[in-house]
Short mmCIF file of C-alpha atoms in Angstrom, two decimals:
data_model
loop_
_atom_site.label_atom_id
_atom_site.label_comp_id
_atom_site.label_asym_id
_atom_site.label_seq_id
_atom_site.Cartn_x
_atom_site.Cartn_y
_atom_site.Cartn_z
CA MET O 202 0.00 0.00 0.00
CA LEU O 203 2.14 2.87 1.31
CA PHE O 204 5.42 1.32 0.21
CA ARG O 205 4.64 1.65 -3.49
CA ASN O 206 6.08 5.17 -3.25
CA ILE O 207 9.22 4.71 -1.19
CA ALA O 208 11.25 2.04 -2.97
CA LEU O 209 13.07 4.68 -5.00
CA ARG O 210 16.82 4.97 -5.47
CA ARG O 211 17.15 7.65 -8.11
CA ALA O 212 20.05 9.78 -6.95
CA VAL O 213 21.91 10.89 -10.07
CA ASN O 214 25.10 12.93 -9.63
CA GLY O 215 23.96 13.85 -6.13
CA PHE O 216 20.51 14.94 -7.28
CA PHE O 217 17.38 13.10 -6.23
CA GLU O 218 14.72 12.82 -8.92
CA ILE O 219 11.53 13.90 -7.17
CA PRO O 220 8.34 12.02 -8.07
CA ALA O 221 5.52 14.30 -9.13
CA TYR O 222 3.18 13.22 -6.33
CA LEU O 223 5.56 14.73 -3.75
CA TRP O 224 5.69 18.25 -5.07
CA ASN O 225 2.29 18.62 -6.75
CA MET O 226 1.14 21.81 -5.07
CA SER O 227 -2.35 21.69 -6.57
CA ALA O 228 -3.42 19.91 -3.36
CA LYS O 229 -4.98 22.37 -0.92
CA ILE O 230 -6.19 21.97 2.64
CA PHE O 231 -8.57 24.50 4.18
CA LEU O 232 -8.85 24.62 7.94
CA ARG O 233 -12.07 25.08 9.87
CA LYS O 234 -13.28 28.57 10.69
CA LYS O 235 -12.09 28.49 14.27
CA ILE O 236 -8.52 27.26 14.43
CA ALA O 237 -6.26 27.07 17.45
CA PRO O 238 -4.12 30.19 17.99
CA ARG O 239 -1.03 27.95 18.20
CA ILE O 240 -1.24 27.31 14.42
CA ALA O 241 -1.24 31.01 13.64
CA GLN O 242 1.60 31.51 16.14
CA GLY O 243 3.84 28.96 14.44
CA HIS O 244 3.07 25.51 15.84
CA PRO O 245 3.82 22.94 13.09
CA TRP O 246 1.01 20.46 13.83
CA VAL O 247 -2.51 20.45 12.42
CA PHE O 248 -4.82 17.83 13.92
CA ALA O 249 -7.45 15.94 11.96
CA SER O 250 -10.25 17.70 13.86
CA GLU O 251 -8.98 21.09 12.62
CA ILE O 252 -9.24 20.26 8.91
CA GLY O 253 -12.16 21.46 6.81
CA ASP O 254 -12.22 21.15 3.02
CA VAL O 255 -9.64 19.17 1.03
CA ALA O 256 -9.08 19.84 -2.68
CA GLY O 257 -6.90 18.02 -5.21
CA PHE O 258 -5.25 15.62 -2.76
CA GLU O 259 -4.42 12.07 -3.92
CA ASP O 260 -1.37 10.51 -2.24
CA ASP O 261 -0.97 9.99 1.51
CA GLY O 262 2.06 11.87 2.79
CA ALA O 263 2.33 14.27 -0.15
CA ILE O 264 3.05 17.98 0.21
CA VAL O 265 0.02 20.26 0.45
CA SER O 266 -0.64 23.98 0.80
CA VAL O 267 -2.61 24.90 3.91
CA TYR O 268 -5.06 27.80 4.07
CA SER O 269 -7.42 29.29 6.60
CA SER O 270 -11.14 29.00 5.92
CA ASN O 271 -11.11 32.46 4.33
CA GLY O 272 -8.33 31.49 1.92
CA SER O 273 -5.31 33.15 3.53
CA PHE O 274 -2.11 31.13 3.20
CA ILE O 275 -0.77 29.42 6.36
CA GLY O 276 2.01 27.13 5.20
CA LYS O 277 3.15 24.01 3.36
CA GLY O 278 3.59 20.59 4.85
CA TYR O 279 2.92 16.93 4.35
CA TYR O 280 -0.53 15.46 4.86
CA ASN O 281 -1.44 12.00 6.12
CA PRO O 282 -5.22 11.70 6.62
CA ALA O 283 -4.71 8.43 8.53
CA SER O 284 -2.72 10.15 11.28
CA LYS O 285 -4.18 12.02 14.27
CA ILE O 286 -1.60 14.74 13.54
CA SER O 287 -2.71 15.00 9.94
CA ILE O 288 -0.46 17.84 8.75
CA ARG O 289 3.07 18.67 9.81
CA LEU O 290 4.09 22.03 8.43
CA LEU O 291 7.54 22.42 6.89
CA THR O 292 7.48 26.10 5.92
CA ARG O 293 5.41 29.27 6.30
CA GLY O 294 6.77 30.65 3.04
CA GLU O 295 4.29 30.59 0.18
CA GLN O 296 7.04 30.84 -2.43
CA VAL O 297 9.28 28.21 -0.81
CA ALA O 298 9.58 25.06 -2.94
CA ILE O 299 9.80 21.74 -1.10
CA ARG O 300 12.51 19.85 -2.96
CA GLN O 301 16.03 18.57 -2.39
CA ASP O 302 17.69 21.96 -1.86
CA PHE O 303 15.06 22.76 0.79
CA PHE O 304 16.07 19.72 2.86
CA LEU O 305 19.75 20.30 2.23
CA GLU O 306 19.54 23.87 3.57
CA ARG O 307 17.38 22.87 6.55
CA ILE O 308 19.84 20.15 7.59
CA ARG O 309 22.79 22.48 7.03
CA ALA O 310 21.12 25.15 9.19
CA ALA O 311 20.52 22.62 11.98
CA ILE O 312 24.18 21.60 11.91
CA GLY O 313 25.24 25.26 11.99
CA LEU O 314 23.18 25.85 15.13
CA ARG O 315 25.25 23.32 17.10
CA PRO O 316 28.32 24.71 18.88
CA GLY O 317 31.58 23.40 17.48
CA TYR O 318 32.75 21.62 20.63
CA LEU O 319 29.91 19.10 20.28
CA PHE O 320 31.55 17.67 17.18
CA HIS O 321 34.53 16.59 19.30
CA LEU O 322 32.21 14.33 21.30
CA PRO O 323 31.50 10.80 20.06
CA PHE O 324 27.79 11.56 19.78
CA VAL O 325 25.94 14.64 18.59
CA ARG O 326 22.36 15.07 17.42
CA LEU O 327 22.38 16.98 14.15
CA VAL O 328 18.63 17.20 13.51
CA ALA O 329 16.01 17.09 16.27
CA SER O 330 12.73 16.83 14.36
CA GLU O 331 10.29 19.71 15.07
CA ALA O 332 12.93 21.64 17.00
CA ASP O 333 14.93 21.96 13.77
CA PHE O 334 11.84 22.56 11.59
CA LEU O 335 12.04 19.07 10.04
CA PRO O 336 9.19 17.22 11.78
CA GLY O 337 9.55 13.46 11.73
CA LEU O 338 13.32 13.43 11.10
CA ILE O 339 16.14 12.70 13.57
CA VAL O 340 19.79 12.61 12.55
CA ASP O 341 22.66 11.61 14.84
CA LYS O 342 26.41 11.60 14.27
CA ILE O 343 28.26 8.84 16.10
CA GLN O 344 31.93 9.36 15.29
CA ASP O 345 32.20 8.65 11.55
CA TYR O 346 28.67 7.31 11.23
CA ILE O 347 25.51 9.25 10.38
CA VAL O 348 22.36 7.54 11.68
CA PHE O 349 18.98 8.84 10.58
CA GLN O 350 15.52 7.97 11.84
CA ILE O 351 12.18 8.83 10.26
CA HIS O 352 8.96 8.65 12.26
CA THR O 353 6.31 9.84 9.80
CA LEU O 354 4.97 8.83 6.41
CA GLY O 355 5.38 12.32 4.98
CA MET O 356 9.10 12.36 5.78
CA GLU O 357 9.50 8.71 4.73
CA LEU O 358 8.58 9.67 1.19
CA TRP O 359 11.62 11.98 1.15
CA LYS O 360 13.98 9.37 2.56
CA ASP O 361 16.07 8.98 -0.57
CA CYS O 362 16.44 12.74 -0.81
CA ILE O 363 17.46 12.99 2.86
CA ALA O 364 20.05 10.22 2.54
CA THR O 365 21.49 11.97 -0.52
CA CYS O 366 21.70 15.27 1.39
CA LEU O 367 23.48 13.59 4.30
CA ARG O 368 25.97 12.01 1.95
CA ALA O 369 26.66 15.40 0.36
CA LEU O 370 27.19 17.04 3.76
CA PHE O 371 29.27 14.20 5.22
CA PRO O 372 31.03 12.50 2.28
CA GLN O 373 33.55 10.74 4.54
CA CYS O 374 30.92 9.23 6.85
CA HIS O 375 28.96 6.00 6.66
CA ILE O 376 25.18 6.54 6.38
CA TYR O 377 22.88 4.23 8.34
CA GLU O 378 19.09 4.10 8.44
CA LYS O 379 17.59 2.98 11.75
CA ASN O 380 13.85 3.19 11.33
CA ASP O 381 11.88 1.42 14.04
CA GLY O 382 9.73 2.12 17.07
CA ARG O 383 6.18 2.93 18.08
CA PHE O 384 6.05 6.27 16.24
CA ARG O 385 6.44 4.49 12.91
CA MET O 386 3.86 1.91 13.90
CA ALA O 387 1.38 4.72 14.53
CA GLU O 388 1.86 5.80 10.89
CA HIS O 389 1.67 2.21 9.57
CA LEU O 390 5.36 2.15 8.66
CA GLY O 391 7.53 -0.93 8.98
CA THR O 392 10.93 -1.49 10.57
CA ILE O 393 13.94 -0.84 8.34
CA ARG O 394 17.59 -0.99 9.41
CA GLN O 395 20.12 -0.77 6.62
CA CYS O 396 23.38 0.68 5.34
CA TRP O 397 23.24 3.25 2.55
CA PHE O 398 25.59 3.70 -0.41
CA SER O 399 28.06 1.08 0.90
CA GLU O 400 28.10 -1.89 3.24
CA PHE O 401 29.82 -1.63 6.64
CA GLY O 402 29.77 -3.29 10.05
CA GLU O 403 26.90 -2.23 12.30
CA GLN O 404 28.85 -2.73 15.53
CA ILE O 405 31.54 -0.16 16.30
CA VAL O 406 33.69 0.83 19.27
CA ILE O 407 33.88 4.49 20.25
CA GLU O 408 36.25 6.22 22.69
CA HIS O 409 35.40 9.18 24.89
CA SER O 410 37.50 10.63 27.71
CA GLY O 411 39.44 7.41 28.10
CA LEU O 412 36.44 5.06 28.04
CA LEU O 413 35.67 2.55 25.30
CA SER O 414 32.04 1.76 24.46
CA THR O 415 30.57 -0.72 22.03
CA VAL O 416 27.81 0.74 19.89
CA ASP O 417 25.48 -1.46 17.86
CA LEU O 418 23.86 0.76 15.24
CA ALA O 419 21.08 -1.76 14.60
CA SER O 420 20.17 -2.60 18.19
CA ALA O 421 16.78 -1.72 19.61
CA PRO O 422 15.67 0.41 21.29
CA ARG O 423 18.92 2.39 21.37
CA THR O 424 22.47 1.99 20.14
CA GLY O 425 23.98 1.06 23.51
CA LEU O 426 24.97 4.59 24.54
CA TYR O 427 22.25 7.10 25.31
CA TRP O 428 23.22 10.70 24.59
CA GLU O 429 21.91 11.53 28.09
CA GLN O 430 24.63 9.32 29.59
CA LEU O 431 27.34 11.52 28.10
CA LEU O 432 25.54 14.58 29.47
CA LEU O 433 25.11 13.09 32.94
CA SER O 434 28.70 11.86 33.01
CA ARG O 435 30.05 15.37 32.42
CA PHE O 436 27.64 16.85 34.97
CA LEU O 437 28.42 14.30 37.71
CA ALA O 438 32.21 14.34 37.36
CA PRO O 439 32.77 16.89 40.20
CA TYR O 440 30.45 14.98 42.55
CA VAL O 441 31.53 11.34 42.30
CA ARG O 442 35.09 11.54 43.69
CA GLY O 443 35.35 9.78 47.03
CA ARG O 444 31.71 8.69 46.99
CA LYS O 445 29.93 5.36 46.77
CA MET O 446 27.62 5.58 43.73
CA LEU O 447 24.61 3.57 42.61
CA ASP O 448 23.10 3.80 39.12
CA ALA O 449 19.61 2.33 39.39
CA PHE O 450 19.09 2.14 35.60
CA CYS O 451 22.60 1.52 34.35
CA TYR O 452 21.85 0.05 30.90
CA HIS O 453 25.28 -0.77 29.41
CA GLY O 454 27.08 0.74 32.38
CA TYR O 455 28.59 3.92 30.98
CA LEU O 456 27.87 6.02 34.09
CA VAL O 457 29.25 3.33 36.39
CA LEU O 458 32.49 3.19 34.44
CA SER O 459 32.78 6.97 34.10
CA ALA O 460 32.23 7.36 37.87
CA LEU O 461 35.10 4.96 38.59
CA ARG O 462 37.25 6.84 36.09
CA ASP O 463 36.43 10.10 37.90
CA GLY O 464 37.33 8.80 41.36
CA ALA O 465 34.28 7.07 42.86
CA LEU O 466 35.17 4.66 45.68
CA VAL O 467 32.43 2.20 44.71
CA ALA O 468 30.15 2.11 41.66
CA VAL O 469 27.22 -0.30 41.33
CA GLY O 470 24.84 -0.58 38.38
CA LEU O 471 21.37 -2.15 38.29
CA ASP O 472 19.20 -3.12 35.35
CA TRP O 473 16.23 -5.43 35.06
CA SER O 474 17.57 -7.20 31.94
CA GLU O 475 20.13 -9.96 32.36
CA GLN O 476 21.21 -9.47 28.75
CA VAL O 477 21.88 -5.77 29.37
CA ILE O 478 23.86 -6.53 32.54
CA ASP O 479 25.96 -9.07 30.60
CA LEU O 480 26.78 -6.32 28.09
CA ALA O 481 27.64 -3.90 30.92
CA ARG O 482 30.07 -6.46 32.35
CA GLN O 483 31.64 -6.82 28.91
CA GLN O 484 32.08 -3.03 28.76
CA ALA O 485 33.79 -3.10 32.18
CA GLU O 486 36.14 -5.86 31.05
CA MET O 487 36.97 -3.99 27.83
CA ASN O 488 37.98 -0.97 29.96
CA GLY O 489 39.97 -2.97 32.50
CA MET O 490 37.44 -2.29 35.27
CA ALA O 491 35.89 -5.74 35.67
CA GLY O 492 37.28 -6.03 39.21
CA ASN O 493 35.88 -2.67 40.32
CA ALA O 494 32.48 -2.24 38.64
CA ASP O 495 29.63 -4.21 40.15
CA PHE O 496 26.57 -4.94 38.01
CA LEU O 497 23.43 -6.62 39.33
CA VAL O 498 20.17 -7.75 37.73
CA ALA O 499 17.37 -5.97 39.60
CA ASN O 500 14.14 -4.08 39.01
CA SER O 501 14.63 -0.76 40.78
CA PHE O 502 10.88 -0.17 41.00
CA LEU O 503 10.48 -3.37 43.03
CA SER O 504 13.73 -4.51 44.63
CA LEU O 505 15.92 -1.51 45.39
CA SER O 506 16.69 -2.20 49.06
CA LYS O 507 19.59 -2.79 51.44
CA ALA O 508 18.87 -6.51 51.37
CA SER O 509 19.12 -6.69 47.58
CA LEU O 510 22.33 -4.61 47.70
CA ASN O 511 24.13 -6.67 50.35
CA GLU O 512 23.26 -4.12 53.07
CA GLN O 513 25.14 -1.36 51.24
CA THR O 514 24.23 2.31 51.35
CA PHE O 515 25.34 4.98 48.88
CA ASP O 516 26.39 8.64 48.94
CA LEU O 517 25.18 9.27 45.40
CA ILE O 518 22.25 7.58 43.63
CA ILE O 519 21.28 8.08 40.00
CA LEU O 520 17.61 7.63 39.14
CA ASP O 521 17.53 7.99 35.37
CA PRO O 522 14.56 5.77 34.45
CA PRO O 523 13.18 5.18 30.98
CA SER O 524 10.36 7.57 30.15
CA LEU O 525 7.37 6.86 32.39
CA ASN O 526 5.05 8.59 29.90
CA GLY O 527 3.88 5.41 28.21
CA VAL O 528 0.79 5.14 26.04
CA GLY O 529 -2.33 5.49 28.15
CA LYS O 530 -0.49 6.59 31.29
CA ASN O 531 -1.79 9.59 33.19
CA GLU O 532 -0.23 11.96 35.69
CA GLU O 533 -1.26 9.83 38.66
CA THR O 534 0.40 6.71 37.22
CA VAL O 535 3.63 8.57 36.45
CA LEU O 536 3.71 10.11 39.94
CA SER O 537 3.19 6.68 41.47
CA GLY O 538 6.20 5.38 39.56
CA TYR O 539 8.41 8.21 40.80
CA GLU O 540 7.13 7.74 44.35
CA LYS O 541 8.16 4.07 44.35
CA LEU O 542 11.60 4.94 43.01
CA LEU O 543 12.21 7.75 45.49
CA LEU O 544 11.06 5.76 48.50
CA ASN O 545 13.29 2.85 47.48
CA ALA O 546 16.27 5.12 46.83
CA LEU O 547 15.96 7.04 50.11
CA GLY O 548 16.13 3.69 51.92
CA VAL O 549 19.70 3.16 50.69
CA LEU O 550 20.88 6.79 50.56
CA THR O 551 23.24 7.93 53.32
CA ASN O 552 22.33 10.92 55.45
CA GLY O 553 23.41 14.02 53.54
CA GLY O 554 23.66 12.00 50.33
CA LEU O 555 22.96 13.22 46.81
CA LEU O 556 20.28 11.90 44.47
CA LEU O 557 20.22 12.68 40.76
CA LEU O 558 16.66 12.44 39.42
CA THR O 559 15.78 12.76 35.74
CA MET O 560 12.49 13.08 33.91
CA SER O 561 11.95 12.27 30.25
CA GLY O 562 8.70 13.19 28.55
CA LYS O 563 6.11 15.92 28.95
CA LEU O 564 3.21 14.45 30.91
CA LEU O 565 4.34 15.75 34.31
CA ALA O 566 4.86 19.43 35.17
CA ASP O 567 8.01 20.25 37.12
CA GLU O 568 6.12 21.71 40.06
CA VAL O 569 3.96 18.58 40.38
CA LEU O 570 7.04 16.37 40.67
CA MET O 571 8.65 18.77 43.17
CA GLU O 572 5.50 18.69 45.33
CA LYS O 573 5.60 14.88 45.31
CA ILE O 574 9.26 14.93 46.38
CA ASN O 575 8.34 17.33 49.20
CA GLN O 576 5.57 15.03 50.42
CA ILE O 577 7.90 12.02 50.41
CA ALA O 578 10.65 13.94 52.23
CA GLN O 579 8.21 15.06 54.95
CA LYS O 580 6.99 11.50 55.48
CA GLN O 581 10.60 10.31 55.72
CA GLN O 582 11.40 13.23 58.07
CA LYS O 583 14.11 14.52 55.79
CA ARG O 584 15.08 17.98 54.62
CA TRP O 585 15.85 18.34 50.95
CA ARG O 586 17.32 20.89 48.60
CA ILE O 587 17.92 21.27 44.89
CA VAL O 588 21.68 21.54 44.46
CA GLU O 589 21.61 21.92 40.68
CA PHE O 590 19.13 21.74 37.82
CA PHE O 591 19.89 21.19 34.17
CA GLY O 592 18.24 20.05 30.96
CA GLN O 593 19.07 18.72 27.54
CA GLY O 594 22.20 19.85 25.73
CA PRO O 595 22.48 22.36 22.89
CA ASP O 596 22.21 19.61 20.29
CA HIS O 597 18.61 19.15 21.44
CA PRO O 598 17.12 22.65 20.97
CA VAL O 599 13.64 23.42 22.28
CA LEU O 600 10.87 24.82 20.11
CA ALA O 601 8.93 26.90 22.63
CA LEU O 602 5.56 26.23 20.98
CA VAL O 603 6.10 22.45 21.12
CA PRO O 604 6.56 21.43 24.79
CA ALA O 605 7.43 17.88 23.72
CA THR O 606 10.78 19.16 22.40
CA ARG O 607 11.79 19.98 26.00
CA TYR O 608 11.75 16.39 27.07
CA PHE O 609 14.74 15.91 29.38
CA LYS O 610 15.28 17.48 32.80
CA ALA O 611 17.50 16.56 35.73
CA TRP O 612 17.73 17.64 39.36
CA LEU O 613 20.59 16.98 41.76
CA LEU O 614 18.94 16.74 45.19
CA ALA O 615 20.45 16.62 48.66
CA PHE O 616 18.65 14.84 51.54
CA ASP O 617 19.47 14.88 55.24
CA ALA O 618 17.77 14.14 58.54
CA GLY O 619 18.46 17.55 60.12
CA ASN O 620 15.88 19.50 62.12
#
């Protein structure tokens, strides 16, 4: 059905031959009389309930011109009538043509926004979807590898063009497509993981600040090194020296190893998956830390206790859980998850210890989480303070009108039993 349009490989001398159904601007969408102010103010999403008349449209995902009910031009974007977010706007310029040079300049502009020092790190996000005015597209650079992900049908139809642009901008890099996940499922798109332009190994080893990490480009859900782990490692470096540290969601163990590198006395990592813990132990062995790093299989929501940790307590605990904003979850459910984690963690945190808490997603307001922490601290008869607060790095810009683009926050908290 949908895939009749995307099996195209027609890049000739660096130019992608654009099928007519992509750029046929005769298709017009007229919105209902009363539209949300956010659309007029620049928000890129148009929901199905906001669409009125449709004229000249034939192919799902194709580019359309969007107008108000009185005929005034709003923007151009791609339209998928099967999606709840039916239109994602790409430009507000009526004379702007959506073709290869449009995507090339948008990607180049996103790269130019990133400060230069980021490109000395092993991982940098080059394109962050809506926040870089390319909804549905994510592009990461992992050393000499460019990995792109597409979440929407409208952007999928431009995949060949995007890959060609990335090759032009990074001619010395390998290009890898890693298209999977629930966002694609919502748009009835399949899983695709493949090399572009040339074949290469999907498993690589990267080095950062003296640590080696194995990265599997094809692995799901992530590549083995979350960008947040690099961010947290740099942030925690001044705090770990001389402390006993616990990472309650260690994944492949990067924060455990970086803490030992930075002077932690003890570093323990937990994860619910035995396979993940096996990989973390392999990472420790590869870095010559197998005798110092301790990795345990445990579900931190259920079994984070002194008994499960051989009666140990810790001066610094990292609570960096996967996003609790799952499908169908509400604020109460998310708060309950954080409450379990915090109660468990406080049971093994030394008096005066530090706790790093992160939140991914947009379902919970900051003040709601802070109020929950306050309630827990009062019940535990503890004082608490926010030592530092920080959010996502500059390679993850925030589009103010789209709260979902501000999806990572972290608080370093101090707890003690003083009066």
